[in-house]
Coordinates of C-alpha atoms in Angstrom, one line a residue:
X1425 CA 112.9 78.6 41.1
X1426 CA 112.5 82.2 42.1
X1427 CA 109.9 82.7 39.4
X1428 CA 108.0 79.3 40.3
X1429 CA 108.0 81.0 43.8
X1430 CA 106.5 84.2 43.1
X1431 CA 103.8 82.9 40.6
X1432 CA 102.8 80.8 43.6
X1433 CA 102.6 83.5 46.2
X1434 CA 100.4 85.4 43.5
X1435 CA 98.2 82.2 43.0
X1436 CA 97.8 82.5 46.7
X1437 CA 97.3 86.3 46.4
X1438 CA 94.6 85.9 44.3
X1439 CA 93.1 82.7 45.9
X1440 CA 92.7 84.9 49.5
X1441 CA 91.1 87.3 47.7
X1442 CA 88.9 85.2 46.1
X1443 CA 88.4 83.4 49.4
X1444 CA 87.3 87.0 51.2
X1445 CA 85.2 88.3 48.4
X1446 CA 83.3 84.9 48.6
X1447 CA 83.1 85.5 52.4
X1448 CA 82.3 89.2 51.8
X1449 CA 79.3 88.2 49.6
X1450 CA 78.2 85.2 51.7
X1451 CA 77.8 88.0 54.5
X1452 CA 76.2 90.1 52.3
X1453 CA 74.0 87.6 51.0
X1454 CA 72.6 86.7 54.3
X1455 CA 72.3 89.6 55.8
X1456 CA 69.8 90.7 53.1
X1457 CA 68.2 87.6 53.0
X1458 CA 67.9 88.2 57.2
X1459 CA 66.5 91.7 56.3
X1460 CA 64.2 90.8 54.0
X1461 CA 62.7 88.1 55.9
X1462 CA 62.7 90.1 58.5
X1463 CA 61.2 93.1 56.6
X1464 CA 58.7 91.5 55.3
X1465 CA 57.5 90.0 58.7
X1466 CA 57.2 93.4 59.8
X1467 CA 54.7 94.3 57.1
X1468 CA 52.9 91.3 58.2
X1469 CA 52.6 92.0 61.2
X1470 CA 51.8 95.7 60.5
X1471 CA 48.6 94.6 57.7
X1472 CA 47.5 92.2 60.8
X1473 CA 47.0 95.5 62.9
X1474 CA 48.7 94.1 66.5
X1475 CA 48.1 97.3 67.6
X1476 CA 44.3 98.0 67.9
X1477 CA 43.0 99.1 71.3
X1478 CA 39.4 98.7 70.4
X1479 CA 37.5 97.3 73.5
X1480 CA 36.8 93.8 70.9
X1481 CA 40.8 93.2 70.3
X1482 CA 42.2 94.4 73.6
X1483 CA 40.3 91.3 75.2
X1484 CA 40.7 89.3 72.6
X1485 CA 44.7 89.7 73.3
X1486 CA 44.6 90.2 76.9
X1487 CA 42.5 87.6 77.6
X1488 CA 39.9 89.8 79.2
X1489 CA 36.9 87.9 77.7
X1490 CA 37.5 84.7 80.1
X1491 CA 36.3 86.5 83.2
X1492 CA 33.1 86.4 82.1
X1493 CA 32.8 83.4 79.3
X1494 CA 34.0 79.8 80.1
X1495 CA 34.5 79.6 76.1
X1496 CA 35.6 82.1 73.5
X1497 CA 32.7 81.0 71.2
X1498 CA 30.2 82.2 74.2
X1499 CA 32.0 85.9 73.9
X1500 CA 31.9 85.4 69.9
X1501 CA 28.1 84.7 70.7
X1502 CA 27.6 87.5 72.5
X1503 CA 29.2 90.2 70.2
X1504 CA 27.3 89.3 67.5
X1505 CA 23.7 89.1 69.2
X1506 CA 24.9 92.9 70.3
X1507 CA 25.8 93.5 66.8
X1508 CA 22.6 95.2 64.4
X1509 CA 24.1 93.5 61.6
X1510 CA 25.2 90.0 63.1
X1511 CA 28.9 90.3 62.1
X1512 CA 31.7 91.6 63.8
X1513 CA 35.6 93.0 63.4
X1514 CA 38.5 91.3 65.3
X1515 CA 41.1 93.3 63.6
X1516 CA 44.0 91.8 65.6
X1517 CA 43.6 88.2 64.0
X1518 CA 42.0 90.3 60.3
X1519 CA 39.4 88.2 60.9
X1520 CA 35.3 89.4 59.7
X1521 CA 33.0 86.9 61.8
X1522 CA 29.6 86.6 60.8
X1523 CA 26.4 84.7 62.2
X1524 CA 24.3 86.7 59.4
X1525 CA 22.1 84.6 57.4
X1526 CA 22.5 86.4 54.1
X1527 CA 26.4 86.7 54.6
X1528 CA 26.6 82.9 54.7
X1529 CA 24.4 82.5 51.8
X1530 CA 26.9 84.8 50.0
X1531 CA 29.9 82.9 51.1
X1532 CA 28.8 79.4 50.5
X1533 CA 26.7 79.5 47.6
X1534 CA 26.3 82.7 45.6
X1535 CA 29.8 83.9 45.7
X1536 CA 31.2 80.8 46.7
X1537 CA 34.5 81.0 44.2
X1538 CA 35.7 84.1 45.9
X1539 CA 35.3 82.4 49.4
X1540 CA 37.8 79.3 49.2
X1541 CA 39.7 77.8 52.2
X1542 CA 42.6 80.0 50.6
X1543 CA 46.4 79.5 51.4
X1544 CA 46.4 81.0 54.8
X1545 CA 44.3 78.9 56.2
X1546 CA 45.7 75.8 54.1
X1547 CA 49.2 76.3 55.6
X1548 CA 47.3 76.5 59.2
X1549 CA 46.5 72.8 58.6
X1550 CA 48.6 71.7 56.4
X1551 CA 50.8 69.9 58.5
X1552 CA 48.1 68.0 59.5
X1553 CA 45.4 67.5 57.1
X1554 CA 48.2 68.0 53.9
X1555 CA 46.0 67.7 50.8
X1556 CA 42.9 66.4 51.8
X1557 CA 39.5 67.6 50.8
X1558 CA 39.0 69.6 53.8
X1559 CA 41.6 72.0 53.4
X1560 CA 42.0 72.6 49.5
X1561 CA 40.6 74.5 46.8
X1562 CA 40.5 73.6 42.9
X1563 CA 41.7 70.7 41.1
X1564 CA 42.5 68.8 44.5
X1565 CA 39.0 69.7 46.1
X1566 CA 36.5 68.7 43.4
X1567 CA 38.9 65.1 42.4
X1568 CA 38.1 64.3 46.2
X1569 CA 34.7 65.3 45.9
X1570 CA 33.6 63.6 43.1
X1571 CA 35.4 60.3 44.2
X1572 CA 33.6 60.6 47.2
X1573 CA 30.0 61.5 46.1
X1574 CA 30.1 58.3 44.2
X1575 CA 30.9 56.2 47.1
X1576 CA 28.7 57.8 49.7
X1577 CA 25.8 58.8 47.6
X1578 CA 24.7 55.4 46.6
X1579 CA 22.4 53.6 48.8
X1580 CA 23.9 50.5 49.0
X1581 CA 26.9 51.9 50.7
X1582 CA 24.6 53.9 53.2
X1583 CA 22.9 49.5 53.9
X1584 CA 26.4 48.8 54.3
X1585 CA 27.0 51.3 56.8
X1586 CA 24.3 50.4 58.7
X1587 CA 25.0 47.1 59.2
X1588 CA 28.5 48.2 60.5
X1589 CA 27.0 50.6 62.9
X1590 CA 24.5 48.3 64.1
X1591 CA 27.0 45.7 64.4
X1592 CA 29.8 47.4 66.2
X1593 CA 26.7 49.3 68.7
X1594 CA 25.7 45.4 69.6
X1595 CA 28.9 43.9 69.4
X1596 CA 31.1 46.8 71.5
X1597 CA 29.1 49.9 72.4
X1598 CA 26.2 48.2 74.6
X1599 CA 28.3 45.3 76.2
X1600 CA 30.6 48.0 77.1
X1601 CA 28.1 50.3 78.6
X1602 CA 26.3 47.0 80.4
X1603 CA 29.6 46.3 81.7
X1604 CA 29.7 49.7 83.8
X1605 CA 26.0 49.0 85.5
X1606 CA 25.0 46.3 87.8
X1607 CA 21.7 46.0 88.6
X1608 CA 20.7 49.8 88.1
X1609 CA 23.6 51.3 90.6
X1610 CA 26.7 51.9 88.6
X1611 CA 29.8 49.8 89.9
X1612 CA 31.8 52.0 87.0
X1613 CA 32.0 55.1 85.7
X1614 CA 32.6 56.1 82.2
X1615 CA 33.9 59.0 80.2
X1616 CA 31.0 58.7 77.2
X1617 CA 33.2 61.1 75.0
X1618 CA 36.3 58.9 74.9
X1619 CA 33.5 56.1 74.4
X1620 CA 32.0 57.7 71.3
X1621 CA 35.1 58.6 70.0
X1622 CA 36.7 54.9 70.4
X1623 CA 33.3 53.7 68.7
X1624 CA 33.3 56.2 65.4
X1625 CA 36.9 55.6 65.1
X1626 CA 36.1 51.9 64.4
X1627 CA 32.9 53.0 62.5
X1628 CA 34.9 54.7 60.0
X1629 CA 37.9 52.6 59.7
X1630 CA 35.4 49.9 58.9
X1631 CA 33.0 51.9 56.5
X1632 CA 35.7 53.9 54.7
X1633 CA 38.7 52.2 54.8
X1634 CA 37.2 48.3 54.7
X1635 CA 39.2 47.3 57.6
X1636 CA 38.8 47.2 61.4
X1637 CA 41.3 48.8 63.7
X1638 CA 42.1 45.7 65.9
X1639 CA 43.9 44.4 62.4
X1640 CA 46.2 46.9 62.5
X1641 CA 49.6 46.1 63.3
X1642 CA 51.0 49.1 65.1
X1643 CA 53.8 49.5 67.3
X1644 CA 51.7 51.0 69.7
X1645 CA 48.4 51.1 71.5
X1646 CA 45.8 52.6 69.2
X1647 CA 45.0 55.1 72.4
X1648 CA 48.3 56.6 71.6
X1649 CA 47.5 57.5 68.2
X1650 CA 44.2 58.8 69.4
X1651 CA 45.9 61.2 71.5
X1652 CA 48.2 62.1 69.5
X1653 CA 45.4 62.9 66.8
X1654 CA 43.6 65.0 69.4
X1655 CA 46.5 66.8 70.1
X1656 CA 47.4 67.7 66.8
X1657 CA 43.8 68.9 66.2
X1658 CA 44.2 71.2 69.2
X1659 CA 47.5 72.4 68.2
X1660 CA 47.0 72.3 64.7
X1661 CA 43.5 75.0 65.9
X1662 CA 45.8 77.1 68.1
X1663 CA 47.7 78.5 65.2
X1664 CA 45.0 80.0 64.0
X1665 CA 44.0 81.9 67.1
X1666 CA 47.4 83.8 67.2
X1667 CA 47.3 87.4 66.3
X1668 CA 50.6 86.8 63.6
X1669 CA 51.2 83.5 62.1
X1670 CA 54.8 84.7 62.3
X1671 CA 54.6 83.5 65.8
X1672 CA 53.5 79.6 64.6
X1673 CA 56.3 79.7 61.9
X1674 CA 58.9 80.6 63.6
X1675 CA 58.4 78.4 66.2
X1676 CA 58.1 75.8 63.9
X1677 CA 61.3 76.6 61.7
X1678 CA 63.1 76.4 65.2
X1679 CA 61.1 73.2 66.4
X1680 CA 60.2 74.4 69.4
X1681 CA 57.5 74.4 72.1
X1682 CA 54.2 73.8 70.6
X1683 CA 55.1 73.0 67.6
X1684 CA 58.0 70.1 68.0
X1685 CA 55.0 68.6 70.4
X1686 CA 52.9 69.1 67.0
X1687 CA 55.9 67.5 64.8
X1688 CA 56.2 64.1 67.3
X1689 CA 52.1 64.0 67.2
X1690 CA 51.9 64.0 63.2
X1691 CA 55.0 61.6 62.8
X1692 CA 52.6 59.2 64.9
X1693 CA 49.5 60.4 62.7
X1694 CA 51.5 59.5 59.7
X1695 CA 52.9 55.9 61.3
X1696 CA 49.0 55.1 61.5
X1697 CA 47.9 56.4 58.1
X1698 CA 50.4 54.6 56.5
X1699 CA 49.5 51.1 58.6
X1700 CA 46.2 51.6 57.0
X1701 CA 47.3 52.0 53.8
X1702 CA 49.4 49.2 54.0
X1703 CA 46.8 46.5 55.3
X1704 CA 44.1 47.8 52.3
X1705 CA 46.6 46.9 49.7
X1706 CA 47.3 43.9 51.7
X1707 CA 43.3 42.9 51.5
X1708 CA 43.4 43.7 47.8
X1709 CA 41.2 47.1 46.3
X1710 CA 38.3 46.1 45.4
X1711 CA 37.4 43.1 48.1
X1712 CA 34.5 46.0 49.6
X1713 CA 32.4 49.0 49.5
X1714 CA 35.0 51.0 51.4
X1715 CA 36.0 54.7 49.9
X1716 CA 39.6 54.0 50.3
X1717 CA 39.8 51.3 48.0
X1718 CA 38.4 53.7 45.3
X1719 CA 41.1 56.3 46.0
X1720 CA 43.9 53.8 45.9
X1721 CA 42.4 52.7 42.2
X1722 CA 43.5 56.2 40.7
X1723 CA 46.0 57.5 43.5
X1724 CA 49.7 56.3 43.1
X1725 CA 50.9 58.7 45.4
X1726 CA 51.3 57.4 49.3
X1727 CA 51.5 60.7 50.9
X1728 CA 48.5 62.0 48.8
X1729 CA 46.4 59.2 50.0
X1730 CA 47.7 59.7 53.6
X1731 CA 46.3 63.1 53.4
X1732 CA 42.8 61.4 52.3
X1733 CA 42.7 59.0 55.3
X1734 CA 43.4 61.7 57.9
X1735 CA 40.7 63.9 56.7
X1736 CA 38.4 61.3 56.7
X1737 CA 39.6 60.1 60.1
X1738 CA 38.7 63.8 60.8
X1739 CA 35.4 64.2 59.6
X1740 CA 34.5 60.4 60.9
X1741 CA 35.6 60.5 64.3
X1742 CA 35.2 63.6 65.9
X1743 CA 32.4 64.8 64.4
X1744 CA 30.4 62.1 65.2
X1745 CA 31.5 61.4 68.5
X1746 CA 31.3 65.3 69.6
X1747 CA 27.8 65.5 68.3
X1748 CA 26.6 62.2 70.4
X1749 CA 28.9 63.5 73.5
X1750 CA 26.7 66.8 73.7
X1751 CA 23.4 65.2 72.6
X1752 CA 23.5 63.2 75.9
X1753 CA 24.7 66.3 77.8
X1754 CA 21.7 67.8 76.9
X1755 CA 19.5 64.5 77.2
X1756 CA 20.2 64.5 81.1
X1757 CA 19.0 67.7 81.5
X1758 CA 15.5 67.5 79.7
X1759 CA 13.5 64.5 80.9
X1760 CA 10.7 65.2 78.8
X1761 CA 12.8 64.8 75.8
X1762 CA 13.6 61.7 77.1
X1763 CA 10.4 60.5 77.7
X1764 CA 9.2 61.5 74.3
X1765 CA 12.3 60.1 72.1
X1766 CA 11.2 56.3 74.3
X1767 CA 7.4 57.1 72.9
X1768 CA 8.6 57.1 69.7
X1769 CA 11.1 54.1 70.0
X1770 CA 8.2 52.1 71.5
X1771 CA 5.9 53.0 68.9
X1772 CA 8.4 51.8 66.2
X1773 CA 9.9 49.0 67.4
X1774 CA 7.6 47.7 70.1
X1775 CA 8.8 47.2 73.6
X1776 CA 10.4 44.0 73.3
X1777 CA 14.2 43.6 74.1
X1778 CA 17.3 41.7 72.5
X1779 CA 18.4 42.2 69.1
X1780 CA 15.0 44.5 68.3
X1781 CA 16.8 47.1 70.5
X1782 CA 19.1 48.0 67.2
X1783 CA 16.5 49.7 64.8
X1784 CA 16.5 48.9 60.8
X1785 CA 17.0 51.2 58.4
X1786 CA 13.0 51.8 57.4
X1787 CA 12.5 52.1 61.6
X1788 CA 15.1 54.5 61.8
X1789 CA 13.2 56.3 58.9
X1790 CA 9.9 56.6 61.0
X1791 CA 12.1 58.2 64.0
X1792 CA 11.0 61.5 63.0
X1793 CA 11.1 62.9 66.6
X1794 CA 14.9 61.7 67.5
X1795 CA 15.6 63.2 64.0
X1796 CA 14.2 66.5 65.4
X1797 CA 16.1 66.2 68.7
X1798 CA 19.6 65.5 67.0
X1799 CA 19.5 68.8 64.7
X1800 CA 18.3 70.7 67.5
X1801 CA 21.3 69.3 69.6
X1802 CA 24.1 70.2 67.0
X1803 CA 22.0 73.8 66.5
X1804 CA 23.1 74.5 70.4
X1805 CA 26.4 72.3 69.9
X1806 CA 27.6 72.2 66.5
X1807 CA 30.6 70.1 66.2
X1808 CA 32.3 72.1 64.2
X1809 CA 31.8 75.6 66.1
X1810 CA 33.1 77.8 63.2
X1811 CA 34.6 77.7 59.4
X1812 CA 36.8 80.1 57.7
X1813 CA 37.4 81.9 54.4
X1814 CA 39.6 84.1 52.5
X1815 CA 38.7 86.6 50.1
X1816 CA 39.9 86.7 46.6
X1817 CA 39.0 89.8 45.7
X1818 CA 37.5 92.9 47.2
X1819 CA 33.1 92.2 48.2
X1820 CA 30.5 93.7 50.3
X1821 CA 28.3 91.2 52.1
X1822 CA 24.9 91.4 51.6
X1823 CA 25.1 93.5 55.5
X1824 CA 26.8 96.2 54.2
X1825 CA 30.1 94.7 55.6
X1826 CA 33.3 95.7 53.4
X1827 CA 35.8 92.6 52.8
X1828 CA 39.0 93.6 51.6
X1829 CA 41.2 91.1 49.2
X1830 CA 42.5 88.6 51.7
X1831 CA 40.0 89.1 54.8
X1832 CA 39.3 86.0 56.5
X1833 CA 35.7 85.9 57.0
X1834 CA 34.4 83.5 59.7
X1835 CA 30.6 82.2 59.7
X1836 CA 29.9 80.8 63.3
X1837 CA 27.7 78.0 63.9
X1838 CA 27.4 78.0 67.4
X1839 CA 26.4 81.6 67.6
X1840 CA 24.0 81.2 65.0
X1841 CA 22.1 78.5 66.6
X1842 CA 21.4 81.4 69.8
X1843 CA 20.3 84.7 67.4
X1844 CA 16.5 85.5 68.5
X1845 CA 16.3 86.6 65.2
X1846 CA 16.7 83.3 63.4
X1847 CA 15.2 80.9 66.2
X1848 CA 12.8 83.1 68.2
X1849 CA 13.3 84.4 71.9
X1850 CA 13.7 80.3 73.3
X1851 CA 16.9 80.4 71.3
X1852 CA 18.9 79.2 74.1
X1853 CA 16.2 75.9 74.9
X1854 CA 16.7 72.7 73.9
X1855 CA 13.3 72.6 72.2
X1856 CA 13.3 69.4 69.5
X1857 CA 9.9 70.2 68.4
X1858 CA 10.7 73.1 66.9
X1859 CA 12.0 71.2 63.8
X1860 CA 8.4 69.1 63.6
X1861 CA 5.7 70.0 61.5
X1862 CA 2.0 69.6 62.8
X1863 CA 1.5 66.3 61.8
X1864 CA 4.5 65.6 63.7
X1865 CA 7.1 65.2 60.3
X1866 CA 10.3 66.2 60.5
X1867 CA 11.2 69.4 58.8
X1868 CA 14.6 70.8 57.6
X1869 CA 15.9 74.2 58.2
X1870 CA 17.6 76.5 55.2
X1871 CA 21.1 75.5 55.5
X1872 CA 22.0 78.7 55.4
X1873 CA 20.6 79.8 58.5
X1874 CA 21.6 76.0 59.5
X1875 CA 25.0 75.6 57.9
X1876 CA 26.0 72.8 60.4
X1877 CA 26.8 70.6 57.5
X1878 CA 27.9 73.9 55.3
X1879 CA 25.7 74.3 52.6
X1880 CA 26.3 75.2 48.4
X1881 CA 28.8 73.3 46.6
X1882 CA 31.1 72.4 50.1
X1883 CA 27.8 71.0 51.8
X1884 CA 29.0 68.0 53.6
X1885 CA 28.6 64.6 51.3
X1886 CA 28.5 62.2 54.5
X1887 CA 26.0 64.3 56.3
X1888 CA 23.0 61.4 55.9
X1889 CA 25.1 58.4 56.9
X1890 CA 26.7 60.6 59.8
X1891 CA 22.5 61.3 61.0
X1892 CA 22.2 57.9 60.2
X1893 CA 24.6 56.5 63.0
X1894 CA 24.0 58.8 65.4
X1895 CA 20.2 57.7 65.3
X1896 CA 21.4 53.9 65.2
X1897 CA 23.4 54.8 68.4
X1898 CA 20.5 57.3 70.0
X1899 CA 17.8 54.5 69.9
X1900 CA 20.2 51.5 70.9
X1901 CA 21.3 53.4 73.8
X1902 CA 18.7 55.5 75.0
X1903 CA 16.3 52.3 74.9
X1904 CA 18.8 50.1 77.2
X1905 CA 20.2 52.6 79.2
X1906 CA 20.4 55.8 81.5
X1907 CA 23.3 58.1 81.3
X1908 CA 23.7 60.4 83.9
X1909 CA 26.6 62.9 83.9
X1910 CA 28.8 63.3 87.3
X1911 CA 28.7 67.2 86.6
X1912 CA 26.2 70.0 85.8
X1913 CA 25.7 70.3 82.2
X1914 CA 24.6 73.6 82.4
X1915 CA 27.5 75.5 81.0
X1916 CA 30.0 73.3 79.6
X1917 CA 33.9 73.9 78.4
X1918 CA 35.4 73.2 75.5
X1919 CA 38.9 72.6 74.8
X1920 CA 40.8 74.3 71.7
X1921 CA 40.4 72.2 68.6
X1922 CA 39.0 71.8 65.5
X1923 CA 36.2 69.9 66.5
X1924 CA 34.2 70.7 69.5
X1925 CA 35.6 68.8 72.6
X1926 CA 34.5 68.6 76.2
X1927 CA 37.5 70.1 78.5
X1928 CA 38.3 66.9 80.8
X1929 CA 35.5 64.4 79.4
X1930 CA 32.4 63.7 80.0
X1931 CA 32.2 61.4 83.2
X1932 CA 28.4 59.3 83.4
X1933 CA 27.0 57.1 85.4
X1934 CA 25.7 54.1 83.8
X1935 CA 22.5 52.4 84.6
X1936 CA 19.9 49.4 82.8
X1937 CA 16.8 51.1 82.4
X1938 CA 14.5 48.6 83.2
X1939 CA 15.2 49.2 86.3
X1940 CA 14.1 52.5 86.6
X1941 CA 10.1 53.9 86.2
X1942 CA 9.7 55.4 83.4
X1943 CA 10.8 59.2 83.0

């Protein structure tokens, strides 16, 4: 008994001690795991140089810029038409931003494999765009691609799109804008961005998913996902403005502020994604044209395609709908541009009314003036104001600019479309003729001086049908109606985001325009 006892009090003996050196190392292991997270945070944050006083950063981090520019891509603009080489250094965010012609031709085309989206900026939006084509590289980019260059590259699918357009601008868009003027004095007003938006949304539900929204059988209004989609993309943009990503991550590991509100709006984004999913296998693959159904041929894997649908949503919806938002900003300021993009309608299409007030595909062709005026409208307002790299390796651009391994290296649209040395000293005028030959032809710029719609092997696949609708919408509205904004349009905010979005809207007056003279 005695012996029974004391082999049991050494059992025990031996179990504490096992108990405390498992508690010893448990300690141990976490407080080297907490070290080296923390560690290596630091040398983050040290690389990211959160220290620089140079007059560029110290504003940049205080803020300072705002008391001079409503938006930070007007102070981007304006360092780099003071820069000689076009490109500037915001060390705090290791960022290289360049509006340089020859840089972006380097980037984008001839050294285009060591300027990928890269994992930084992957993880940035990868909450929100996942896998999709806009934010990957490789195997996952050129699948996407080529799946998609076989669906929008034929010219069938671009009829098909037309009809849809031309369909949902006679069958939504113009009642709706009729319904908001009575008799040339608006009894309405109307905020014409959350009109465009509602429109391409349906546009590209219809043309690349085969199915229109009012099928879908959500547990909530389809506003709420729209919000919580334009959230996301302002949230989603806002990581990438902060000096340390730390910041972002470990809000998000602790699902707070910001990010929870980022978490809630992507659960939504996911609840819709998946509704779309569902009613396209419900409809059966291959019942249309639509680019989803092709996906879903080859791709077994749900969240994989929910990654495809967003990005499309993306690219369909806000693109669109920011570039016809600003296009009629601009369009109530100039009159004459007005008056010359009716000339042309009327020479085209005649001056009758009804259905003739939706062009055809051939009329839309011979439009070679609204053509001009909407790439001379996304040259001041691009809707997507900026796009980002990272470097694989060490380069020089073709400035003279050193990019170290890992630099993120910007080329900015918006500023590009206001350098005198690219579009002359009436950079800043909203001058559609510039793009027209003297026999009145359209003609194109180098993309690369242009790279609205990127350029090299990332330039945008949609970018006809996309010109395509916004002409459809351009000559359907502009020939019924007169849009007239409640405020100035002479400097106008944008909100955070990845697209470019009017702060608060943008408000118009709606009236027919027979009953006006003309302009």
């Amino acid at each position: 008994m005695a012996m029974a006892m004391a082999v049991e009090a050494a059992a025990a003996c031996v179990l504490g001690r096992l108990q405390a050196l498992q508690a010893f190392f448990s300690i141990f292991f976490f407080s080297f795991s907490t070290s080296f997270v923390v560690f290596s945070l630091l040398v983050k944050l040290l690389r990211s140089r959160p220290w620089c006083n140079c007059a560029v950063c110290y504003d940049y981090v205080s803020g300072g810029w705002s008391a001079e520019f409503d938006n930070l891509c007007d102070w981007y603009t304006h360092l780099l038409r003071r820069s000689s080489t076009g490109t500037i250094h915001v060390h705090v965010l290791g960022n290289t931003i360049t509006a340089n012609p020859a840089n972006v031709e380097h980037m984008l085309c001839a050294r285009f494999d060591n300027y990928p989206k890269g994992r930084p900026f992957s993880s940035i939006l990868g909450d929100l765009l996942g896998r999709g084509i806009f934010n990957v590289d490789g195997e996952h980019w050129m699948f996407q691609r080529k799946m998609a260059s076989l669906e929008l590259g034929s010219v069938s699918v671009r009829s098909y799109a037309l009809q849809i357009v031309s369909s949902e601008a006679r069958q939504r868009l113009l009642p709706l804008l009729a319904s908001a003027a009575t008799g040339g004095r608006s009894s309405d007003t109307l905020d014409l961005q959350d009109v465009f938006r509602r429109f391409s949304f349906d546009c590209i539900c219809r043309i690349s998913f085969g199915l229109d929204p009012g099928c879908l059988e959500l547990s909530l209004p389809i506003s709420e996902f729209a919000n919580a989609f334009d959230k996301a993309s302002m949230l989603s943009a806002s990581r990438a403005a902060m000096a340390s990503p730390m910041v972002w991550r470990l809000k998000r590991l602790l699902n707070l502020g910001s990010e929870k509100e980022l978490k809630r709006c992507i659960r939504l984004i996911d609840v819709l994604a998946m509704e779309v999913i569902k009613q396209r296998r419900k409809m059966g693959l291959f019942s249309g044209h639509d680019l989803l159904s092709r996906f879903m041929g080859t791709v077994n894997d749900d969240k994989y395609l929910r990654d495809i649908v967003v990005s499309f949503l993306l690219a369909g919806r806000d693109t669109v709908s920011s570039t016809l938002t600003t296009f009629f900003l601009l369009l109530s300021e100039h009159p004459e541009v007005e008056k010359a993009i009716l000339e042309e309608i009327h020479r085209v299409m005649g001056e009758d009314g009804g259905e003739n007030n939706i062009p055809s595909y051939d009329q839309l062709k011979d439009m070679h003036y609204v053509h001009a005026a909407l790439h001379e409208s996304m040259r001041l307002y691009p809707p997507v104001q900026f796009d980002s790299k990272f470097a694989v390796v060490d380069d020089v651009l073709p400035d003279g600019t050193f990019v170290a391994k890992g630099t993120r290296v910007t080329y900015h649209p918006y500023a590009m479309g206001r350098m005198e040395d690219a579009w002359g000293a009436d950079c800043l005028h909203f001058r559609p003729d510039r793009w027209l030959t003297d026999d009145g032809s359209f003609s194109p710029a180098n993309p690369n001086k242009y790279p609205v719609f990127q350029a090299g092997p990332r330039v945008c696949l949609g970018k006809e049908m996309a010109v395509m609708e916004m002409k459809c919408v351009v000559v359907a509205v502009v020939r019924e109606f007169r849009l007239q904004p409640l405020t100035p349009a002479h400097h106008p905010k944008f909100a955070p985001g990845l697209t470019a979005t009017l702060r608060g809207g943008l408000p118009v007056r709606v009236a027919r325009r027979r009953t006006f003279p003309p302009p």
